[in-house]
Amino acid sequence: MWETELLSKIPKSQVFTRKELYLALKEIEKNLSYNSLGWIIDKGIKANVIYKVGSDSYSRKKDNRKTYSPKCSKFAKTLVAKMTGRFPELRFTVFETLLLNEFVNHLYAQNIVVLQVEKDLCPFVFEFLNEKHPGKILFNPSQEDLSRYKSDNCIVLENLVSEAPYDKEKPYFMTLEKLLVDCVADKAIKNLTPDSEVANIFENAKLLYKSDLTKIKRYAKRRNAWDQVEALLEQESET
């Protein structure tokens, strides 16, 4: 079929957004209309000539990497149960430094939990958690205070940035896209992540797991960190 033959002419090494895919195909077939792109993609996917690798990402190369699922500690799971029991409608996300151990060279022995919560409810969450874990809650700490007062299974409470990517099936736990961007852009997580390890995190995350570049880019731009994230992605793709 001509549409699969057309798709087979685009590079296997490149990932395309829908718009980029159309422009690449139009370089080959000048009379191609944008309205025909949808069924060309559908036929290509059915014929295994092209693969959807993200929410708006397509590639000639099938992505055989695993889907990321955070390996959360018992402490983090218990914390989520407490939070959902007390604040069933609250939007929040849990990060913990132990999640980084599969990506870094120097393993974390001490587990620090970063709890990101909708801004307006942070004071109420602080009061609730401070009763459950007295002396173990740090509310938007400075880098100096974080270094001074952090301890195993302490909880760093901070504001959740709106429009952060999340998994509908596990909305309280980190997606890979959010984890990568937060290692660069989030104050607490960045302070807990040595600069020397950030490139390792990006490189190993790409080797092990699928990720959605569109989600990474959208969230990184929301956090004003896209230039730095893009540089890390490009550096990682060259290794």
PDB file of C-alpha atoms in Angstrom:
ATOM      1  CA  MET A   1       0.000   0.000   0.000  1.00  0.00           C
ATOM      2  CA  TRP A   2       1.346   3.424  -0.918  1.00  0.00           C
ATOM      3  CA  GLU A   3       0.793   4.926   2.542  1.00  0.00           C
ATOM      4  CA  THR A   4       2.982   2.303   4.271  1.00  0.00           C
ATOM      5  CA  GLU A   5       5.609   2.690   1.552  1.00  0.00           C
ATOM      6  CA  LEU A   6       5.560   6.435   2.171  1.00  0.00           C
ATOM      7  CA  LEU A   7       5.988   5.955   5.929  1.00  0.00           C
ATOM      8  CA  SER A   8       8.843   3.514   5.379  1.00  0.00           C
ATOM      9  CA  LYS A   9      10.898   6.322   3.837  1.00  0.00           C
ATOM     10  CA  ILE A  10      11.163   8.412   7.017  1.00  0.00           C
ATOM     11  CA  PRO A  11      14.169   7.855   9.334  1.00  0.00           C
ATOM     12  CA  LYS A  12      13.954   5.066  11.907  1.00  0.00           C
ATOM     13  CA  SER A  13      16.155   6.954  14.336  1.00  0.00           C
ATOM     14  CA  GLN A  14      13.856   9.955  14.739  1.00  0.00           C
ATOM     15  CA  VAL A  15      10.781  10.538  16.910  1.00  0.00           C
ATOM     16  CA  PHE A  16       8.140  12.779  15.329  1.00  0.00           C
ATOM     17  CA  THR A  17       5.234  14.771  16.664  1.00  0.00           C
ATOM     18  CA  ARG A  18       2.139  14.633  14.458  1.00  0.00           C
ATOM     19  CA  LYS A  19       3.042  17.983  12.889  1.00  0.00           C
ATOM     20  CA  GLU A  20       6.678  16.981  12.347  1.00  0.00           C
ATOM     21  CA  LEU A  21       5.576  13.700  10.799  1.00  0.00           C
ATOM     22  CA  TYR A  22       3.357  15.539   8.333  1.00  0.00           C
ATOM     23  CA  LEU A  23       6.171  17.897   7.340  1.00  0.00           C
ATOM     24  CA  ALA A  24       8.581  14.974   6.881  1.00  0.00           C
ATOM     25  CA  LEU A  25       6.098  13.098   4.699  1.00  0.00           C
ATOM     26  CA  LYS A  26       5.302  16.209   2.681  1.00  0.00           C
ATOM     27  CA  GLU A  27       9.003  16.525   1.818  1.00  0.00           C
ATOM     28  CA  ILE A  28       8.607  13.151   0.100  1.00  0.00           C
ATOM     29  CA  GLU A  29       5.055  13.520  -1.245  1.00  0.00           C
ATOM     30  CA  LYS A  30       4.448  17.190  -2.155  1.00  0.00           C
ATOM     31  CA  ASN A  31       0.690  16.797  -2.706  1.00  0.00           C
ATOM     32  CA  LEU A  32       0.008  15.185   0.676  1.00  0.00           C
ATOM     33  CA  SER A  33      -2.850  16.883   2.578  1.00  0.00           C
ATOM     34  CA  TYR A  34      -2.908  17.203   6.357  1.00  0.00           C
ATOM     35  CA  ASN A  35      -6.437  15.760   6.438  1.00  0.00           C
ATOM     36  CA  SER A  36      -5.091  12.451   5.137  1.00  0.00           C
ATOM     37  CA  LEU A  37      -2.473  12.132   7.897  1.00  0.00           C
ATOM     38  CA  GLY A  38      -4.786  10.439  10.387  1.00  0.00           C
ATOM     39  CA  TRP A  39      -5.637   7.442   8.254  1.00  0.00           C
ATOM     40  CA  ILE A  40      -2.049   7.181   6.979  1.00  0.00           C
ATOM     41  CA  ILE A  41      -0.880   6.866  10.598  1.00  0.00           C
ATOM     42  CA  ASP A  42      -3.646   4.356  11.383  1.00  0.00           C
ATOM     43  CA  LYS A  43      -2.673   2.163   8.434  1.00  0.00           C
ATOM     44  CA  GLY A  44       1.007   2.444   9.319  1.00  0.00           C
ATOM     45  CA  ILE A  45       0.375   1.384  12.922  1.00  0.00           C
ATOM     46  CA  LYS A  46      -1.749  -1.587  11.827  1.00  0.00           C
ATOM     47  CA  ALA A  47       0.998  -2.635   9.406  1.00  0.00           C
ATOM     48  CA  ASN A  48       3.737  -2.204  12.078  1.00  0.00           C
ATOM     49  CA  VAL A  49       5.502   0.359   9.915  1.00  0.00           C
ATOM     50  CA  ILE A  50       5.171   3.139  12.487  1.00  0.00           C
ATOM     51  CA  TYR A  51       4.562   3.070  16.242  1.00  0.00           C
ATOM     52  CA  LYS A  52       2.973   5.487  18.670  1.00  0.00           C
ATOM     53  CA  VAL A  53       5.560   6.062  21.400  1.00  0.00           C
ATOM     54  CA  GLY A  54       3.882   8.926  23.304  1.00  0.00           C
ATOM     55  CA  SER A  55       0.764  11.074  23.494  1.00  0.00           C
ATOM     56  CA  ASP A  56       1.922  12.985  20.385  1.00  0.00           C
ATOM     57  CA  SER A  57       5.010  11.024  19.380  1.00  0.00           C
ATOM     58  CA  TYR A  58       5.588   8.536  16.561  1.00  0.00           C
ATOM     59  CA  SER A  59       8.579   6.510  15.449  1.00  0.00           C
ATOM     60  CA  ARG A  60       9.513   3.893  12.876  1.00  0.00           C
ATOM     61  CA  LYS A  61      11.305   2.025  15.651  1.00  0.00           C
ATOM     62  CA  LYS A  62       9.271   0.003  18.142  1.00  0.00           C
ATOM     63  CA  ASP A  63       9.909   0.948  21.757  1.00  0.00           C
ATOM     64  CA  ASN A  64      10.658  -2.251  23.673  1.00  0.00           C
ATOM     65  CA  ARG A  65      11.594  -0.583  26.930  1.00  0.00           C
ATOM     66  CA  LYS A  66       9.512  -1.093  30.062  1.00  0.00           C
ATOM     67  CA  THR A  67       6.838   1.249  31.352  1.00  0.00           C
ATOM     68  CA  TYR A  68       8.036   3.023  34.492  1.00  0.00           C
ATOM     69  CA  SER A  69       6.373   2.086  37.763  1.00  0.00           C
ATOM     70  CA  PRO A  70       7.953   3.646  40.879  1.00  0.00           C
ATOM     71  CA  LYS A  71       9.273   1.159  43.417  1.00  0.00           C
ATOM     72  CA  CYS A  72       7.863   2.904  46.472  1.00  0.00           C
ATOM     73  CA  SER A  73       8.822   2.139  50.053  1.00  0.00           C
ATOM     74  CA  LYS A  74       6.390   0.869  52.659  1.00  0.00           C
ATOM     75  CA  PHE A  75       6.705   4.255  54.375  1.00  0.00           C
ATOM     76  CA  ALA A  76       5.588   6.099  51.225  1.00  0.00           C
ATOM     77  CA  LYS A  77       2.647   3.763  50.675  1.00  0.00           C
ATOM     78  CA  THR A  78       1.559   4.228  54.301  1.00  0.00           C
ATOM     79  CA  LEU A  79       1.853   8.000  53.895  1.00  0.00           C
ATOM     80  CA  VAL A  80      -0.396   7.901  50.820  1.00  0.00           C
ATOM     81  CA  ALA A  81      -2.965   5.843  52.743  1.00  0.00           C
ATOM     82  CA  LYS A  82      -2.978   8.404  55.566  1.00  0.00           C
ATOM     83  CA  MET A  83      -3.302  11.311  53.154  1.00  0.00           C
ATOM     84  CA  THR A  84      -6.106   9.813  51.091  1.00  0.00           C
ATOM     85  CA  GLY A  85      -7.941   8.842  54.254  1.00  0.00           C
ATOM     86  CA  ARG A  86      -7.805  12.388  55.642  1.00  0.00           C
ATOM     87  CA  PHE A  87      -7.935  14.364  52.366  1.00  0.00           C
ATOM     88  CA  PRO A  88      -9.773  12.147  49.839  1.00  0.00           C
ATOM     89  CA  GLU A  89     -10.194  14.916  47.227  1.00  0.00           C
ATOM     90  CA  LEU A  90      -6.708  16.379  47.544  1.00  0.00           C
ATOM     91  CA  ARG A  91      -4.266  16.338  44.645  1.00  0.00           C
ATOM     92  CA  PHE A  92      -0.755  15.446  45.777  1.00  0.00           C
ATOM     93  CA  THR A  93       2.353  13.561  44.626  1.00  0.00           C
ATOM     94  CA  VAL A  94       4.942  11.609  46.593  1.00  0.00           C
ATOM     95  CA  PHE A  95       8.628  11.505  45.686  1.00  0.00           C
ATOM     96  CA  GLU A  96      11.306   9.739  47.720  1.00  0.00           C
ATOM     97  CA  THR A  97      15.051   9.662  47.232  1.00  0.00           C
ATOM     98  CA  LEU A  98      15.098   5.848  47.171  1.00  0.00           C
ATOM     99  CA  LEU A  99      13.384   6.064  43.766  1.00  0.00           C
ATOM    100  CA  LEU A 100      16.657   7.370  42.336  1.00  0.00           C
ATOM    101  CA  ASN A 101      18.758   4.384  43.399  1.00  0.00           C
ATOM    102  CA  GLU A 102      18.158   2.491  40.151  1.00  0.00           C
ATOM    103  CA  PHE A 103      19.522   5.451  38.172  1.00  0.00           C
ATOM    104  CA  VAL A 104      22.483   6.800  40.180  1.00  0.00           C
ATOM    105  CA  ASN A 105      26.048   5.616  40.797  1.00  0.00           C
ATOM    106  CA  HIS A 106      26.110   6.424  44.517  1.00  0.00           C
ATOM    107  CA  LEU A 107      23.086   4.934  46.268  1.00  0.00           C
ATOM    108  CA  TYR A 108      20.947   6.803  48.762  1.00  0.00           C
ATOM    109  CA  ALA A 109      21.018   5.146  52.195  1.00  0.00           C
ATOM    110  CA  GLN A 110      18.758   7.769  53.768  1.00  0.00           C
ATOM    111  CA  ASN A 111      15.215   8.065  52.411  1.00  0.00           C
ATOM    112  CA  ILE A 112      13.799  11.588  52.215  1.00  0.00           C
ATOM    113  CA  VAL A 113      10.158  11.959  51.138  1.00  0.00           C
ATOM    114  CA  VAL A 114       9.030  15.036  49.219  1.00  0.00           C
ATOM    115  CA  LEU A 115       5.268  15.529  49.431  1.00  0.00           C
ATOM    116  CA  GLN A 116       3.934  17.987  46.862  1.00  0.00           C
ATOM    117  CA  VAL A 117       0.467  19.278  47.739  1.00  0.00           C
ATOM    118  CA  GLU A 118      -2.001  21.784  46.289  1.00  0.00           C
ATOM    119  CA  LYS A 119      -0.836  25.161  47.577  1.00  0.00           C
ATOM    120  CA  ASP A 120      -3.986  26.256  49.432  1.00  0.00           C
ATOM    121  CA  LEU A 121      -4.090  23.115  51.559  1.00  0.00           C
ATOM    122  CA  CYS A 122      -0.401  22.897  52.500  1.00  0.00           C
ATOM    123  CA  PRO A 123      -0.940  24.446  55.977  1.00  0.00           C
ATOM    124  CA  PHE A 124      -3.695  21.939  56.814  1.00  0.00           C
ATOM    125  CA  VAL A 125      -1.584  19.032  55.589  1.00  0.00           C
ATOM    126  CA  PHE A 126       1.352  20.276  57.656  1.00  0.00           C
ATOM    127  CA  GLU A 127      -0.753  20.334  60.829  1.00  0.00           C
ATOM    128  CA  PHE A 128      -2.119  16.862  60.111  1.00  0.00           C
ATOM    129  CA  LEU A 129       1.268  15.294  59.394  1.00  0.00           C
ATOM    130  CA  ASN A 130       3.022  17.077  62.229  1.00  0.00           C
ATOM    131  CA  GLU A 131       0.663  15.327  64.641  1.00  0.00           C
ATOM    132  CA  LYS A 132       1.423  11.957  63.041  1.00  0.00           C
ATOM    133  CA  HIS A 133       5.174  12.531  62.640  1.00  0.00           C
ATOM    134  CA  PRO A 134       6.229  15.228  65.135  1.00  0.00           C
ATOM    135  CA  GLY A 135       9.571  16.808  64.328  1.00  0.00           C
ATOM    136  CA  LYS A 136       9.822  15.020  60.970  1.00  0.00           C
ATOM    137  CA  ILE A 137       8.045  17.573  58.727  1.00  0.00           C
ATOM    138  CA  LEU A 138       9.912  20.329  56.878  1.00  0.00           C
ATOM    139  CA  PHE A 139       7.672  22.923  55.188  1.00  0.00           C
ATOM    140  CA  ASN A 140       9.309  24.539  52.121  1.00  0.00           C
ATOM    141  CA  PRO A 141      12.778  24.392  53.695  1.00  0.00           C
ATOM    142  CA  SER A 142      15.733  26.349  52.377  1.00  0.00           C
ATOM    143  CA  GLN A 143      18.709  24.386  51.056  1.00  0.00           C
ATOM    144  CA  GLU A 144      20.545  25.110  54.310  1.00  0.00           C
ATOM    145  CA  ASP A 145      17.645  23.934  56.498  1.00  0.00           C
ATOM    146  CA  LEU A 146      17.139  20.841  54.376  1.00  0.00           C
ATOM    147  CA  SER A 147      20.798  19.896  54.744  1.00  0.00           C
ATOM    148  CA  ARG A 148      20.729  20.563  58.484  1.00  0.00           C
ATOM    149  CA  TYR A 149      17.449  18.939  59.513  1.00  0.00           C
ATOM    150  CA  LYS A 150      16.803  16.125  57.044  1.00  0.00           C
ATOM    151  CA  SER A 151      16.680  12.624  58.508  1.00  0.00           C
ATOM    152  CA  ASP A 152      15.622   9.182  57.385  1.00  0.00           C
ATOM    153  CA  ASN A 153      11.929   9.156  56.415  1.00  0.00           C
ATOM    154  CA  CYS A 154      11.483  12.845  57.111  1.00  0.00           C
ATOM    155  CA  ILE A 155       8.822  14.534  54.973  1.00  0.00           C
ATOM    156  CA  VAL A 156       9.504  17.688  52.985  1.00  0.00           C
ATOM    157  CA  LEU A 157       6.214  19.447  52.285  1.00  0.00           C
ATOM    158  CA  GLU A 158       5.995  21.811  49.328  1.00  0.00           C
ATOM    159  CA  ASN A 159       3.555  23.189  46.760  1.00  0.00           C
ATOM    160  CA  LEU A 160       2.486  21.043  43.832  1.00  0.00           C
ATOM    161  CA  VAL A 161       2.944  22.765  40.477  1.00  0.00           C
ATOM    162  CA  SER A 162      -0.251  22.778  38.447  1.00  0.00           C
ATOM    163  CA  GLU A 163      -0.421  20.782  35.204  1.00  0.00           C
ATOM    164  CA  ALA A 164       2.188  18.297  36.454  1.00  0.00           C
ATOM    165  CA  PRO A 165       1.976  14.939  34.617  1.00  0.00           C
ATOM    166  CA  TYR A 166       0.443  12.082  36.562  1.00  0.00           C
ATOM    167  CA  ASP A 167      -0.737   8.522  36.071  1.00  0.00           C
ATOM    168  CA  LYS A 168      -4.518   8.231  36.367  1.00  0.00           C
ATOM    169  CA  GLU A 169      -4.175   4.714  37.788  1.00  0.00           C
ATOM    170  CA  LYS A 170      -1.581   5.791  40.379  1.00  0.00           C
ATOM    171  CA  PRO A 171      -2.172   9.542  40.719  1.00  0.00           C
ATOM    172  CA  TYR A 172      -0.196   9.976  43.951  1.00  0.00           C
ATOM    173  CA  PHE A 173       3.083   8.484  42.715  1.00  0.00           C
ATOM    174  CA  MET A 174       5.753   9.869  40.403  1.00  0.00           C
ATOM    175  CA  THR A 175       5.658   9.414  36.647  1.00  0.00           C
ATOM    176  CA  LEU A 176       9.038   9.158  34.966  1.00  0.00           C
ATOM    177  CA  GLU A 177       8.429  12.403  33.078  1.00  0.00           C
ATOM    178  CA  LYS A 178       7.774  14.304  36.303  1.00  0.00           C
ATOM    179  CA  LEU A 179      10.706  12.699  38.100  1.00  0.00           C
ATOM    180  CA  LEU A 180      13.167  13.745  35.392  1.00  0.00           C
ATOM    181  CA  VAL A 181      11.988  17.338  35.233  1.00  0.00           C
ATOM    182  CA  ASP A 182      11.802  17.691  39.021  1.00  0.00           C
ATOM    183  CA  CYS A 183      15.428  16.568  39.400  1.00  0.00           C
ATOM    184  CA  VAL A 184      16.275  19.752  37.501  1.00  0.00           C
ATOM    185  CA  ALA A 185      13.452  22.156  38.412  1.00  0.00           C
ATOM    186  CA  ASP A 186      12.010  21.324  41.831  1.00  0.00           C
ATOM    187  CA  LYS A 187      13.739  23.112  44.714  1.00  0.00           C
ATOM    188  CA  ALA A 188      13.714  20.282  47.258  1.00  0.00           C
ATOM    189  CA  ILE A 189      14.321  17.401  44.849  1.00  0.00           C
ATOM    190  CA  LYS A 190      17.100  19.312  43.101  1.00  0.00           C
ATOM    191  CA  ASN A 191      18.764  19.981  46.470  1.00  0.00           C
ATOM    192  CA  LEU A 192      18.584  16.260  47.253  1.00  0.00           C
ATOM    193  CA  THR A 193      20.088  15.283  43.882  1.00  0.00           C
ATOM    194  CA  PRO A 194      23.843  15.858  43.392  1.00  0.00           C
ATOM    195  CA  ASP A 195      24.631  17.675  40.150  1.00  0.00           C
ATOM    196  CA  SER A 196      27.078  14.899  39.296  1.00  0.00           C
ATOM    197  CA  GLU A 197      24.218  12.364  39.231  1.00  0.00           C
ATOM    198  CA  VAL A 198      21.649  14.249  37.139  1.00  0.00           C
ATOM    199  CA  ALA A 199      23.123  13.167  33.788  1.00  0.00           C
ATOM    200  CA  ASN A 200      23.223   9.548  35.052  1.00  0.00           C
ATOM    201  CA  ILE A 201      19.561   9.742  36.022  1.00  0.00           C
ATOM    202  CA  PHE A 202      18.558  10.951  32.558  1.00  0.00           C
ATOM    203  CA  GLU A 203      20.793   8.462  30.741  1.00  0.00           C
ATOM    204  CA  ASN A 204      19.748   5.405  32.745  1.00  0.00           C
ATOM    205  CA  ALA A 205      16.082   6.365  32.731  1.00  0.00           C
ATOM    206  CA  LYS A 206      16.119   6.447  28.941  1.00  0.00           C
ATOM    207  CA  LEU A 207      17.916   3.113  28.687  1.00  0.00           C
ATOM    208  CA  LEU A 208      15.481   1.365  31.034  1.00  0.00           C
ATOM    209  CA  TYR A 209      12.076   2.934  30.452  1.00  0.00           C
ATOM    210  CA  LYS A 210       9.738   4.472  27.926  1.00  0.00           C
ATOM    211  CA  SER A 211       9.004   8.161  28.366  1.00  0.00           C
ATOM    212  CA  ASP A 212       6.731  10.677  26.707  1.00  0.00           C
ATOM    213  CA  LEU A 213       8.765  13.553  25.313  1.00  0.00           C
ATOM    214  CA  THR A 214       5.659  15.690  24.811  1.00  0.00           C
ATOM    215  CA  LYS A 215       4.787  15.443  28.510  1.00  0.00           C
ATOM    216  CA  ILE A 216       8.381  16.140  29.521  1.00  0.00           C
ATOM    217  CA  LYS A 217       8.542  19.225  27.315  1.00  0.00           C
ATOM    218  CA  ARG A 218       5.176  20.601  28.435  1.00  0.00           C
ATOM    219  CA  TYR A 219       5.981  20.176  32.135  1.00  0.00           C
ATOM    220  CA  ALA A 220       9.554  21.447  31.799  1.00  0.00           C
ATOM    221  CA  LYS A 221       8.287  24.588  30.083  1.00  0.00           C
ATOM    222  CA  ARG A 222       5.703  25.006  32.844  1.00  0.00           C
ATOM    223  CA  ARG A 223       8.611  24.968  35.301  1.00  0.00           C
ATOM    224  CA  ASN A 224      10.823  27.218  33.140  1.00  0.00           C
ATOM    225  CA  ALA A 225      13.391  24.447  32.845  1.00  0.00           C
ATOM    226  CA  TRP A 226      13.052  23.240  29.265  1.00  0.00           C
ATOM    227  CA  ASP A 227      16.454  24.508  28.067  1.00  0.00           C
ATOM    228  CA  GLN A 228      18.278  22.555  30.772  1.00  0.00           C
ATOM    229  CA  VAL A 229      16.111  19.461  30.379  1.00  0.00           C
ATOM    230  CA  GLU A 230      16.493  19.527  26.597  1.00  0.00           C
ATOM    231  CA  ALA A 231      20.287  19.734  26.948  1.00  0.00           C
ATOM    232  CA  LEU A 232      20.279  16.686  29.236  1.00  0.00           C
ATOM    233  CA  LEU A 233      18.055  14.757  26.832  1.00  0.00           C
ATOM    234  CA  GLU A 234      20.308  15.571  23.901  1.00  0.00           C
ATOM    235  CA  GLN A 235      23.465  14.742  25.834  1.00  0.00           C
ATOM    236  CA  GLU A 236      21.939  11.465  26.892  1.00  0.00           C
ATOM    237  CA  SER A 237      20.877  10.516  23.380  1.00  0.00           C
ATOM    238  CA  GLU A 238      24.463  10.848  22.140  1.00  0.00           C
ATOM    239  CA  THR A 239      25.885   8.341  24.639  1.00  0.00           C
TER     240      THR A 239
END
